[in-house]
GROMACS .gro file of C-alpha atoms in nm:
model
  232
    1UNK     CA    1  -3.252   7.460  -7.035
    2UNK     CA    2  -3.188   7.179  -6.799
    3UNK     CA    3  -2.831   7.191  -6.838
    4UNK     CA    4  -2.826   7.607  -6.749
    5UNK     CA    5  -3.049   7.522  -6.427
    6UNK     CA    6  -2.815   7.242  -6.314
    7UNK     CA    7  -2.500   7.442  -6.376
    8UNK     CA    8  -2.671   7.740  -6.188
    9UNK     CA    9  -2.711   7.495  -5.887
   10UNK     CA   10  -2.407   7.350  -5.889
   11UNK     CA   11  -2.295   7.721  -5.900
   12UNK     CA   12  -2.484   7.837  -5.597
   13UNK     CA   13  -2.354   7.507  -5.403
   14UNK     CA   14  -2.011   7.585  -5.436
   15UNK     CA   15  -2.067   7.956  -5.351
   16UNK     CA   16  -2.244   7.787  -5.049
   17UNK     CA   17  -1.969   7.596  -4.965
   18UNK     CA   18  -1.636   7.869  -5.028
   19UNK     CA   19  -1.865   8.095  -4.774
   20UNK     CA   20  -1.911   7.893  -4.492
   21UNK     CA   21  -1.524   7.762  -4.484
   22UNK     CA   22  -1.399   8.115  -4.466
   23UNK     CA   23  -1.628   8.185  -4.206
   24UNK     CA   24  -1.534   7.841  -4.030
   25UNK     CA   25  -1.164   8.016  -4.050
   26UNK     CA   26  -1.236   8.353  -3.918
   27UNK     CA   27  -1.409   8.208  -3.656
   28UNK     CA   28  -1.118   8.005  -3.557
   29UNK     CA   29  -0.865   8.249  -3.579
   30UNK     CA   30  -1.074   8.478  -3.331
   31UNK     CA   31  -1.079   8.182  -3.091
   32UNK     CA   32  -0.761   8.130  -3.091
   33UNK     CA   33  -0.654   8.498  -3.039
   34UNK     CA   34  -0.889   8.451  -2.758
   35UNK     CA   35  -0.727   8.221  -2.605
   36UNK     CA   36  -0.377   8.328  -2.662
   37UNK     CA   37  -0.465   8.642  -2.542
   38UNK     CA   38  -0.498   8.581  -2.122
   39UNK     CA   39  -0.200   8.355  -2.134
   40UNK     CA   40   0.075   8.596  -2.280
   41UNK     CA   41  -0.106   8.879  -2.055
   42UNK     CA   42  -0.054   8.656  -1.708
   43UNK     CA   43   0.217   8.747  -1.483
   44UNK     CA   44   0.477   8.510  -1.373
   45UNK     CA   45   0.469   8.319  -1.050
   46UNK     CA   46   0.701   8.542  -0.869
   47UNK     CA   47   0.567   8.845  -0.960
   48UNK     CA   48   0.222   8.777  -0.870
   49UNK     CA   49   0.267   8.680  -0.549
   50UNK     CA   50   0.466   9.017  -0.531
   51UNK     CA   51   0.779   8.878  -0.355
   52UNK     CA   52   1.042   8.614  -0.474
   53UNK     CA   53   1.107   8.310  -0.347
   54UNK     CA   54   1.378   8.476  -0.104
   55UNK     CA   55   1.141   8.727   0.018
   56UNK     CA   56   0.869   8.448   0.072
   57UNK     CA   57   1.072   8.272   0.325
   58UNK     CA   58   1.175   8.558   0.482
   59UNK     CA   59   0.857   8.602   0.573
   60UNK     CA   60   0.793   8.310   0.681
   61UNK     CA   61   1.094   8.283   0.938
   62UNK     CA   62   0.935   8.659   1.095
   63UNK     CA   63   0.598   8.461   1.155
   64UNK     CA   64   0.817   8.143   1.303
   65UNK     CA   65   0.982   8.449   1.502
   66UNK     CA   66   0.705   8.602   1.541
   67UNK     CA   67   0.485   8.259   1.713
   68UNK     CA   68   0.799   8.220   1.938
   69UNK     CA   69   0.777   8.550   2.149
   70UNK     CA   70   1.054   8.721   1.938
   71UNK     CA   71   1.396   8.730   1.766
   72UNK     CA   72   1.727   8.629   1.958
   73UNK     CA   73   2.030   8.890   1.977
   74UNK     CA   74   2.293   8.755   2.074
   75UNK     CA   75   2.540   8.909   2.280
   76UNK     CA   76   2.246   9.072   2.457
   77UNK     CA   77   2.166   9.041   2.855
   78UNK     CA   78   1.857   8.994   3.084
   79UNK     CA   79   1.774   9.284   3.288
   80UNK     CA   80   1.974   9.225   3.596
   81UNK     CA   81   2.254   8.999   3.462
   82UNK     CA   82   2.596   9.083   3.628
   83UNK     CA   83   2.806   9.207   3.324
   84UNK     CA   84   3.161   9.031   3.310
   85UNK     CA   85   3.476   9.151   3.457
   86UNK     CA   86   3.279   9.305   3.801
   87UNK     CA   87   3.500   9.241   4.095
   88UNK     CA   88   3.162   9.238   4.290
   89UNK     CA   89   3.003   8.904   4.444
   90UNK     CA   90   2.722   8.737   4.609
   91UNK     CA   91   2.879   8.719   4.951
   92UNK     CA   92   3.051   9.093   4.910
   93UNK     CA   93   2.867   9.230   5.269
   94UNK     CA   94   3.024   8.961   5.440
   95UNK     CA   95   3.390   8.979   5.269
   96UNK     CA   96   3.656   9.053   5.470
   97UNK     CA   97   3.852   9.431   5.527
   98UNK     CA   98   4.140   9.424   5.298
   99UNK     CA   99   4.483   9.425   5.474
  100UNK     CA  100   4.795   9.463   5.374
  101UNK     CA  101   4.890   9.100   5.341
  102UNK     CA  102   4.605   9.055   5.115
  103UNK     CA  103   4.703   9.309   4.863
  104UNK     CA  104   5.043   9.440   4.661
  105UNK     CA  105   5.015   9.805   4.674
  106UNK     CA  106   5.227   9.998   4.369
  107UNK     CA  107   5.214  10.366   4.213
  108UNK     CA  108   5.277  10.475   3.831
  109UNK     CA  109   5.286  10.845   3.719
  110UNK     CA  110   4.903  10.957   3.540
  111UNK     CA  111   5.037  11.132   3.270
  112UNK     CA  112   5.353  11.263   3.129
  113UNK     CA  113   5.557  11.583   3.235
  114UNK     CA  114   5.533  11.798   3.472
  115UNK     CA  115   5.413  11.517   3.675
  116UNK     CA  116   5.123  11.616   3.909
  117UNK     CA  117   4.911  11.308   3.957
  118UNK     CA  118   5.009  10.919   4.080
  119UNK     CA  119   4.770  10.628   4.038
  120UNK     CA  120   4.761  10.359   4.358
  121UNK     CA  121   4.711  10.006   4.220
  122UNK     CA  122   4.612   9.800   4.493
  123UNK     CA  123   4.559   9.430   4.363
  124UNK     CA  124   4.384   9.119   4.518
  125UNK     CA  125   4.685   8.868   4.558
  126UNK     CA  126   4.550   8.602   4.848
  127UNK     CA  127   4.279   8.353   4.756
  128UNK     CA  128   4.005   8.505   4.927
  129UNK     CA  129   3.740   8.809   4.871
  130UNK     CA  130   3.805   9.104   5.048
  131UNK     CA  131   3.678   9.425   5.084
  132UNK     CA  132   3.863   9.798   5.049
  133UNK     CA  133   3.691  10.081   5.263
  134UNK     CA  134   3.744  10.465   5.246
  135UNK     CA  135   4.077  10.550   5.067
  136UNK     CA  136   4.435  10.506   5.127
  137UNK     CA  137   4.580  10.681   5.411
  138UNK     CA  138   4.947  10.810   5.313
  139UNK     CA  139   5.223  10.965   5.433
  140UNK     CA  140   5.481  11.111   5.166
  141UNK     CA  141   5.705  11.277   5.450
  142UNK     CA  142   5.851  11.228   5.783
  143UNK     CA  143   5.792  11.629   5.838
  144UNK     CA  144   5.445  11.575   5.780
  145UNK     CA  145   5.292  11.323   6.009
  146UNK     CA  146   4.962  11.364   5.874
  147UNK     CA  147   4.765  11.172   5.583
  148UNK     CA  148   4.691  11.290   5.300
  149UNK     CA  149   4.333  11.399   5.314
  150UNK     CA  150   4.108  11.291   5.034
  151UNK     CA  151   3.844  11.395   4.808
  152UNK     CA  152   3.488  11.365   4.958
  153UNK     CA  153   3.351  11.358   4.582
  154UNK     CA  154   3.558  11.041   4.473
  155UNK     CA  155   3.379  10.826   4.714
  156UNK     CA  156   3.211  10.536   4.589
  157UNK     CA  157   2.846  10.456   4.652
  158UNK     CA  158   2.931  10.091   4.846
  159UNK     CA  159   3.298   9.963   4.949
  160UNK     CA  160   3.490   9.805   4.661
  161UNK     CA  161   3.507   9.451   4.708
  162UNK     CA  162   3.815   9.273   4.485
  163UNK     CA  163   3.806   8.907   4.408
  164UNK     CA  164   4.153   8.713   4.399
  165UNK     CA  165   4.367   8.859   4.107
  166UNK     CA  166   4.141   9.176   4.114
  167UNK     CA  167   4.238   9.554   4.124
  168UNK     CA  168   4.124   9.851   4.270
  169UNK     CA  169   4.284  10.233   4.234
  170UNK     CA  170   4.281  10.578   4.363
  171UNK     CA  171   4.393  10.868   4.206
  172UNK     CA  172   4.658  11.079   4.426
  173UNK     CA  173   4.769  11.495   4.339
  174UNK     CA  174   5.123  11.511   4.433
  175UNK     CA  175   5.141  11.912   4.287
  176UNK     CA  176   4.969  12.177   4.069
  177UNK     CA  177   5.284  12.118   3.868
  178UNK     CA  178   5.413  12.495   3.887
  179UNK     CA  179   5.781  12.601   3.855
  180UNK     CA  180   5.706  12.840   4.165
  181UNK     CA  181   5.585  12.578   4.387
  182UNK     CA  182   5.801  12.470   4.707
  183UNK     CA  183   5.810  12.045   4.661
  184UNK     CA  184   5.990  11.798   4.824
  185UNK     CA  185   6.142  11.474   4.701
  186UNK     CA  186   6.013  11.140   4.785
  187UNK     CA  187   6.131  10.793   4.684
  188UNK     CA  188   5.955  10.603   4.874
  189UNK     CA  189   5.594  10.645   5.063
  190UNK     CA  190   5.380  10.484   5.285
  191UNK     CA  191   5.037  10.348   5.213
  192UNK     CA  192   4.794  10.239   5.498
  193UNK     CA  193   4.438  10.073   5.443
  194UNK     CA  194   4.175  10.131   5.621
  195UNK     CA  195   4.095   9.869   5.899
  196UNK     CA  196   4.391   9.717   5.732
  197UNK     CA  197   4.671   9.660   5.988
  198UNK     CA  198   5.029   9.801   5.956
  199UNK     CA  199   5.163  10.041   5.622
  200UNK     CA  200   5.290   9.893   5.332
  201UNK     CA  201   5.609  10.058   5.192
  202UNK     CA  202   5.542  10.182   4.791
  203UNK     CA  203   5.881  10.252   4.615
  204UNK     CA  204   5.779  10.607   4.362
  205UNK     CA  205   5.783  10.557   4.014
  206UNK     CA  206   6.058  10.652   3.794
  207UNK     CA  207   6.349  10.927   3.951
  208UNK     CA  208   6.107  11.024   4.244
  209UNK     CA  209   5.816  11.252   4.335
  210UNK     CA  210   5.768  11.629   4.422
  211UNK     CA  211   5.498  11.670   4.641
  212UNK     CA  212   5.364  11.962   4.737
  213UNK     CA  213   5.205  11.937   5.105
  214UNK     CA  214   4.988  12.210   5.005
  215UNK     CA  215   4.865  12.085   4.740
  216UNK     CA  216   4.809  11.731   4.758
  217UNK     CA  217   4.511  11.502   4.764
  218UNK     CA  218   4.353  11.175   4.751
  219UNK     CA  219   4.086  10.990   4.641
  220UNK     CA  220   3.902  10.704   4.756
  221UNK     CA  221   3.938  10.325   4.624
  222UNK     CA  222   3.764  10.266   4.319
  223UNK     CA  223   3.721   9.963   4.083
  224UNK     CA  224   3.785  10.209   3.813
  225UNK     CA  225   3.916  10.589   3.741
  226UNK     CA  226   3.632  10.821   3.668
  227UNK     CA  227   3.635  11.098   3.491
  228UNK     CA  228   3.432  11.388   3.705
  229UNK     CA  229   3.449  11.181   3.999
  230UNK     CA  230   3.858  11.151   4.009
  231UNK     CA  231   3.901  11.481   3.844
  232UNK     CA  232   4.112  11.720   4.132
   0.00000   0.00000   0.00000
């Protein structure tokens, strides 16, 4: 009888024992997926901050931009700023009238065939400033004493002023460029500048011209041709 009780206890201890290590393993298996569990779920660095590393310093040079009163563009100009290439200067009022010692005067056709338009080139070539006023005043024929008038509409909003080395122009219409119309031949003109002192002889471009006394005009002296402006 004491021998059944003592197995029985020895029994029951064991049972004791199996039970409480497989609950000692459940419960450590639960931790662990517990723990495991945040970590594989976590984002990675990058990707939580919701930019990369490129995109984070990005950002960063926009605040440094940002602090500094703005982003530089280069290239770009403060209101104002004289753009290159003007022929304009500070002292411009006070410049000089332009004579004919101070500039080369030449002519080239505008365009191709039938020839109705000239271009004056009148270019800078002393070492001083000097200023062109009103338009050129030429005569194409000895018959015709008169200037050529000019185009009201061409004239510029303040007198060209040209800087050594610097051009000015003025469109001229010789014709209308009809078969029917009665021209003369010129091959050689003169051009006179206003407040300018004596004519300058211009040799005609090419063969020679065919003016048409009825028909021909001038504009005034402009840094550039405009279109509108120069358009007769």
């Amino acid at each position: 009888m004491s021998t059944f009780r003592q197995r029985t206890t020895f029994l029951a201890a064991a049972s004791t024992a199996v039970l409480a290590l497989a609950l000692t393993a459940c419960g450590g298996d639960a931790s662990g997926a517990r723990a495991a569990g945040p970590a594989a779920n976590d984002p990675a660095p990058a990707a939580a901050s919701g930019r990369t590393a490129k995109q984070a310093d990005a950002a960063k040079q926009a605040d440094a931009a940002r602090n500094t009163g703005g982003s530089h563009h280069p290239g770009a100009t403060s209101p104002g700023a004289t753009s290159p290439g003007t022929a304009k200067t500070a002292g411009s009022a006070s410049a000089p009238v332009c004579t004919t010692k101070d500039v080369a005067v030449s002519a080239a056709y505008l365009n191709g065939p039938p020839y109705t338009h000239l271009v004056l080139t009148a270019k800078n070539t002393s070492g001083h400033s000097c200023r062109l006023t009103g338009y050129p005043e030429i005569q194409f024929l000895e018959s015709h004493r008169e200037n050529v008038p000019p185009v009201a509409k061409s004239k510029p909003a303040t007198p060209v002023v040209l800087t050594p080395g610097a051009p000015a122009y003025a469109l001229v219409r010789l014709s209308n460029g009809g078969v029917d119309e009665d021209t003369e031949p010129v091959t050689a003109f003169s051009v006179t500048l206003e407040g300018g002192g004596r004519p300058a002889t211009v040799q005609a471009p090419g063969a020679g011209l065919a003016v048409d006394p009825a028909k021909w005009a001038t504009g005034y002296w402009t840094y550039e041709l405009r279109n509108g402006a120069d358009d007769f």
